[in-house]
C-alpha atoms as a printed R data frame, in Angstrom:
    type eleno elety resid chain resno      x       y       z
1   ATOM     1    CA   MET     A     1 48.772 -18.572 101.701
2   ATOM     2    CA   THR     A     2 45.077 -18.105 102.418
3   ATOM     3    CA   ILE     A     3 42.510 -19.730 100.172
4   ATOM     4    CA   ALA     A     4 41.263 -16.260  99.195
5   ATOM     5    CA   ALA     A     5 44.789 -15.423  98.024
6   ATOM     6    CA   ARG     A     6 45.021 -18.752  96.193
7   ATOM     7    CA   LEU     A     7 41.703 -18.082  94.418
8   ATOM     8    CA   ALA     A     8 42.933 -14.623  93.417
9   ATOM     9    CA   GLU     A     9 46.213 -16.109  92.163
10  ATOM    10    CA   LEU     A    10 44.172 -18.548  90.027
11  ATOM    11    CA   GLY     A    11 41.952 -15.716  88.755
12  ATOM    12    CA   ILE     A    12 38.866 -17.281  90.320
13  ATOM    13    CA   THR     A    13 35.895 -15.343  91.633
14  ATOM    14    CA   LEU     A    14 33.337 -17.487  93.410
15  ATOM    15    CA   PRO     A    15 29.740 -17.236  92.209
16  ATOM    16    CA   VAL     A    16 26.868 -16.160  94.431
17  ATOM    17    CA   ALA     A    17 25.603 -19.251  96.237
18  ATOM    18    CA   ALA     A    18 22.463 -20.592  94.560
19  ATOM    19    CA   ALA     A    19 19.282 -20.969  96.587
20  ATOM    20    CA   PRO     A    20 17.959 -24.519  97.039
21  ATOM    21    CA   VAL     A    21 15.451 -25.618  94.378
22  ATOM    22    CA   ALA     A    22 13.568 -27.995  96.704
23  ATOM    23    CA   ALA     A    23 13.168 -28.968 100.389
24  ATOM    24    CA   TYR     A    24 16.787 -29.224 101.575
25  ATOM    25    CA   VAL     A    25 19.601 -27.074 102.904
26  ATOM    26    CA   PRO     A    26 22.803 -26.464 100.927
27  ATOM    27    CA   VAL     A    27 25.243 -27.377 103.735
28  ATOM    28    CA   VAL     A    28 24.951 -29.519 106.852
29  ATOM    29    CA   VAL     A    29 27.858 -29.708 109.286
30  ATOM    30    CA   SER     A    30 28.001 -32.825 111.451
31  ATOM    31    CA   GLY     A    31 31.033 -33.156 113.665
32  ATOM    32    CA   ASN     A    32 33.985 -32.019 111.572
33  ATOM    33    CA   LEU     A    33 32.375 -32.855 108.222
34  ATOM    34    CA   ALA     A    34 30.504 -30.462 105.969
35  ATOM    35    CA   HIS     A    35 28.084 -32.246 103.653
36  ATOM    36    CA   VAL     A    36 27.348 -30.049 100.655
37  ATOM    37    CA   SER     A    37 24.190 -30.817  98.711
38  ATOM    38    CA   GLY     A    38 24.405 -31.420  94.980
39  ATOM    39    CA   GLN     A    39 25.268 -28.215  93.149
40  ATOM    40    CA   LEU     A    40 24.278 -27.387  89.595
41  ATOM    41    CA   PRO     A    41 26.565 -25.697  87.061
42  ATOM    42    CA   PHE     A    42 26.097 -21.986  86.509
43  ATOM    43    CA   ILE     A    43 28.481 -20.288  84.098
44  ATOM    44    CA   ASP     A    44 28.095 -16.526  83.698
45  ATOM    45    CA   GLY     A    45 24.837 -16.799  85.655
46  ATOM    46    CA   LYS     A    46 23.306 -19.304  83.225
47  ATOM    47    CA   LEU     A    47 22.530 -22.936  84.054
48  ATOM    48    CA   VAL     A    48 24.430 -25.384  81.826
49  ATOM    49    CA   THR     A    49 21.831 -27.815  80.519
50  ATOM    50    CA   GLY     A    50 21.841 -30.758  78.133
51  ATOM    51    CA   ARG     A    51 23.170 -34.274  77.864
52  ATOM    52    CA   LEU     A    52 26.754 -35.461  77.459
53  ATOM    53    CA   GLY     A    53 27.136 -37.594  74.365
54  ATOM    54    CA   ASP     A    54 24.185 -35.797  72.807
55  ATOM    55    CA   ASP     A    55 24.256 -31.991  72.802
56  ATOM    56    CA   VAL     A    56 27.028 -31.215  75.347
57  ATOM    57    CA   SER     A    57 30.703 -31.744  74.484
58  ATOM    58    CA   LEU     A    58 33.187 -33.395  76.818
59  ATOM    59    CA   GLU     A    59 34.972 -30.049  77.241
60  ATOM    60    CA   ASP     A    60 31.732 -28.226  78.082
61  ATOM    61    CA   GLY     A    61 30.812 -31.013  80.511
62  ATOM    62    CA   ALA     A    62 34.145 -30.688  82.314
63  ATOM    63    CA   ALA     A    63 33.635 -26.906  82.495
64  ATOM    64    CA   ALA     A    64 30.170 -27.542  83.962
65  ATOM    65    CA   ALA     A    65 31.650 -29.869  86.596
66  ATOM    66    CA   ARG     A    66 34.208 -27.182  87.447
67  ATOM    67    CA   ALA     A    67 31.354 -24.685  87.838
68  ATOM    68    CA   CYS     A    68 29.654 -27.113  90.251
69  ATOM    69    CA   ALA     A    69 32.861 -27.267  92.317
70  ATOM    70    CA   LEU     A    70 33.009 -23.478  92.454
71  ATOM    71    CA   MET     A    71 29.403 -23.460  93.663
72  ATOM    72    CA   ILE     A    72 30.351 -25.969  96.394
73  ATOM    73    CA   LEU     A    73 32.974 -23.497  97.638
74  ATOM    74    CA   ALA     A    74 30.470 -20.635  97.397
75  ATOM    75    CA   GLN     A    75 27.956 -22.645  99.462
76  ATOM    76    CA   LEU     A    76 30.544 -23.239 102.188
77  ATOM    77    CA   GLU     A    77 31.273 -19.517 102.403
78  ATOM    78    CA   SER     A    78 27.562 -18.682 102.319
79  ATOM    79    CA   ALA     A    79 27.091 -21.026 105.303
80  ATOM    80    CA   GLY     A    80 29.685 -18.973 107.202
81  ATOM    81    CA   ILE     A    81 32.471 -21.541 106.811
82  ATOM    82    CA   SER     A    82 35.847 -20.049 105.969
83  ATOM    83    CA   LEU     A    83 37.554 -21.914 103.146
84  ATOM    84    CA   ASP     A    84 40.712 -21.713 105.250
85  ATOM    85    CA   ARG     A    85 39.048 -24.261 107.585
86  ATOM    86    CA   VAL     A    86 39.014 -26.925 104.858
87  ATOM    87    CA   SER     A    87 41.409 -29.607 106.079
88  ATOM    88    CA   ARG     A    88 40.503 -32.150 103.389
89  ATOM    89    CA   VAL     A    89 38.166 -32.593 100.457
90  ATOM    90    CA   VAL     A    90 37.024 -36.089 101.409
91  ATOM    91    CA   LYS     A    91 34.718 -37.071  98.553
92  ATOM    92    CA   LEU     A    92 32.948 -35.690  95.499
93  ATOM    93    CA   GLY     A    93 29.948 -37.294  93.874
94  ATOM    94    CA   ALA     A    94 29.537 -36.317  90.217
95  ATOM    95    CA   PHE     A    95 26.300 -37.035  88.388
96  ATOM    96    CA   ILE     A    96 26.499 -36.588  84.627
97  ATOM    97    CA   ASN     A    97 23.395 -36.305  82.444
98  ATOM    98    CA   SER     A    98 24.482 -38.886  79.851
99  ATOM    99    CA   ALA     A    99 23.322 -40.425  76.619
100 ATOM   100    CA   ALA     A   100 23.082 -44.232  76.841
101 ATOM   101    CA   ASP     A   101 26.365 -44.778  74.985
102 ATOM   102    CA   PHE     A   102 28.380 -42.033  76.752
103 ATOM   103    CA   THR     A   103 31.118 -43.545  78.945
104 ATOM   104    CA   ASP     A   104 33.459 -40.627  79.699
105 ATOM   105    CA   GLN     A   105 31.835 -39.620  83.000
106 ATOM   106    CA   PRO     A   106 35.229 -39.700  84.796
107 ATOM   107    CA   LYS     A   107 36.665 -37.188  82.315
108 ATOM   108    CA   VAL     A   108 33.700 -34.876  82.906
109 ATOM   109    CA   ALA     A   109 34.063 -35.192  86.697
110 ATOM   110    CA   ASN     A   110 37.735 -34.246  86.375
111 ATOM   111    CA   GLY     A   111 36.576 -30.647  85.922
112 ATOM   112    CA   ALA     A   112 35.468 -30.620  89.574
113 ATOM   113    CA   SER     A   113 38.335 -32.762  90.867
114 ATOM   114    CA   GLU     A   114 41.029 -30.675  89.228
115 ATOM   115    CA   LEU     A   115 39.510 -27.453  90.588
116 ATOM   116    CA   MET     A   116 39.661 -28.822  94.143
117 ATOM   117    CA   ALA     A   117 43.311 -29.832  93.683
118 ATOM   118    CA   ASP     A   118 44.145 -26.440  92.153
119 ATOM   119    CA   VAL     A   119 42.605 -24.608  95.108
120 ATOM   120    CA   PHE     A   120 43.584 -26.855  98.045
121 ATOM   121    CA   GLY     A   121 46.659 -28.690  96.715
122 ATOM   122    CA   GLU     A   122 47.156 -32.132  98.274
123 ATOM   123    CA   LEU     A   123 44.220 -31.483 100.629
124 ATOM   124    CA   GLY     A   124 41.972 -31.195  97.580
125 ATOM   125    CA   LYS     A   125 42.669 -34.738  96.371
126 ATOM   126    CA   HIS     A   126 39.653 -36.877  97.217
127 ATOM   127    CA   ALA     A   127 37.676 -40.068  96.726
128 ATOM   128    CA   ARG     A   128 35.032 -39.776  94.011
129 ATOM   129    CA   ALA     A   129 32.107 -41.303  92.202
130 ATOM   130    CA   ALA     A   130 31.320 -40.332  88.599
131 ATOM   131    CA   VAL     A   131 27.926 -41.649  87.583
132 ATOM   132    CA   GLY     A   132 25.949 -41.348  84.364
133 ATOM   133    CA   VAL     A   133 22.250 -40.597  84.851
134 ATOM   134    CA   PRO     A   134 19.377 -40.166  82.373
135 ATOM   135    CA   ALA     A   135 18.207 -36.798  83.772
136 ATOM   136    CA   LEU     A   136 19.096 -34.166  86.376
137 ATOM   137    CA   PRO     A   137 17.077 -31.383  88.045
138 ATOM   138    CA   LEU     A   138 16.200 -28.473  85.758
139 ATOM   139    CA   GLY     A   139 17.808 -30.335  82.834
140 ATOM   140    CA   ALA     A   140 21.310 -29.669  84.189
141 ATOM   141    CA   ALA     A   141 24.230 -31.325  82.419
142 ATOM   142    CA   VAL     A   142 26.106 -32.094  85.657
143 ATOM   143    CA   GLU     A   143 25.535 -32.073  89.420
144 ATOM   144    CA   VAL     A   144 28.265 -32.462  92.057
145 ATOM   145    CA   ASP     A   145 27.981 -32.936  95.815
146 ATOM   146    CA   ALA     A   146 30.764 -33.036  98.404
147 ATOM   147    CA   VAL     A   147 31.950 -34.139 101.808
148 ATOM   148    CA   ILE     A   148 34.518 -31.708 103.218
149 ATOM   149    CA   GLU     A   149 36.513 -32.146 106.426
150 ATOM   150    CA   LEU     A   150 36.849 -28.980 108.512
151 ATOM   151    CA   ALA     A   151 39.488 -27.945 111.005
152 ATOM   152    CA   ALA     A   152 38.269 -26.549 114.304
153 ATOM   153    CA   GLY     A   153 37.421 -22.922 114.020
């Protein structure tokens, strides 16, 4: 099954890849690894902002992380990389805008991790960091970056 067919089976439509908000590129391929810059969560075209443990619920945070993962896939396609070339999701880095006493960052990051496993199966299971931070660009609730291994193509 192609990844496009898998996305359709899951009822997923990828968002339009967001333009960079500063001096960087969204995807750099070095050797067989695609390094995807941190992606912010857009749901229905609107940036998810706020702080977990303050004004964003755990469920909304996980949905924001999932939206970041979808944007990672959109950035790969926008860079001309077929999702069928993904041979492994190597690592995700999840940054969660967190109140000082919020400690459920791993549960928030699961939104991104579970999406990768849903789309790529065993190849979507990855190493991960889930880190609480006091602020993110544009007030985003979550940011996720990725390292993706690519098959020759």
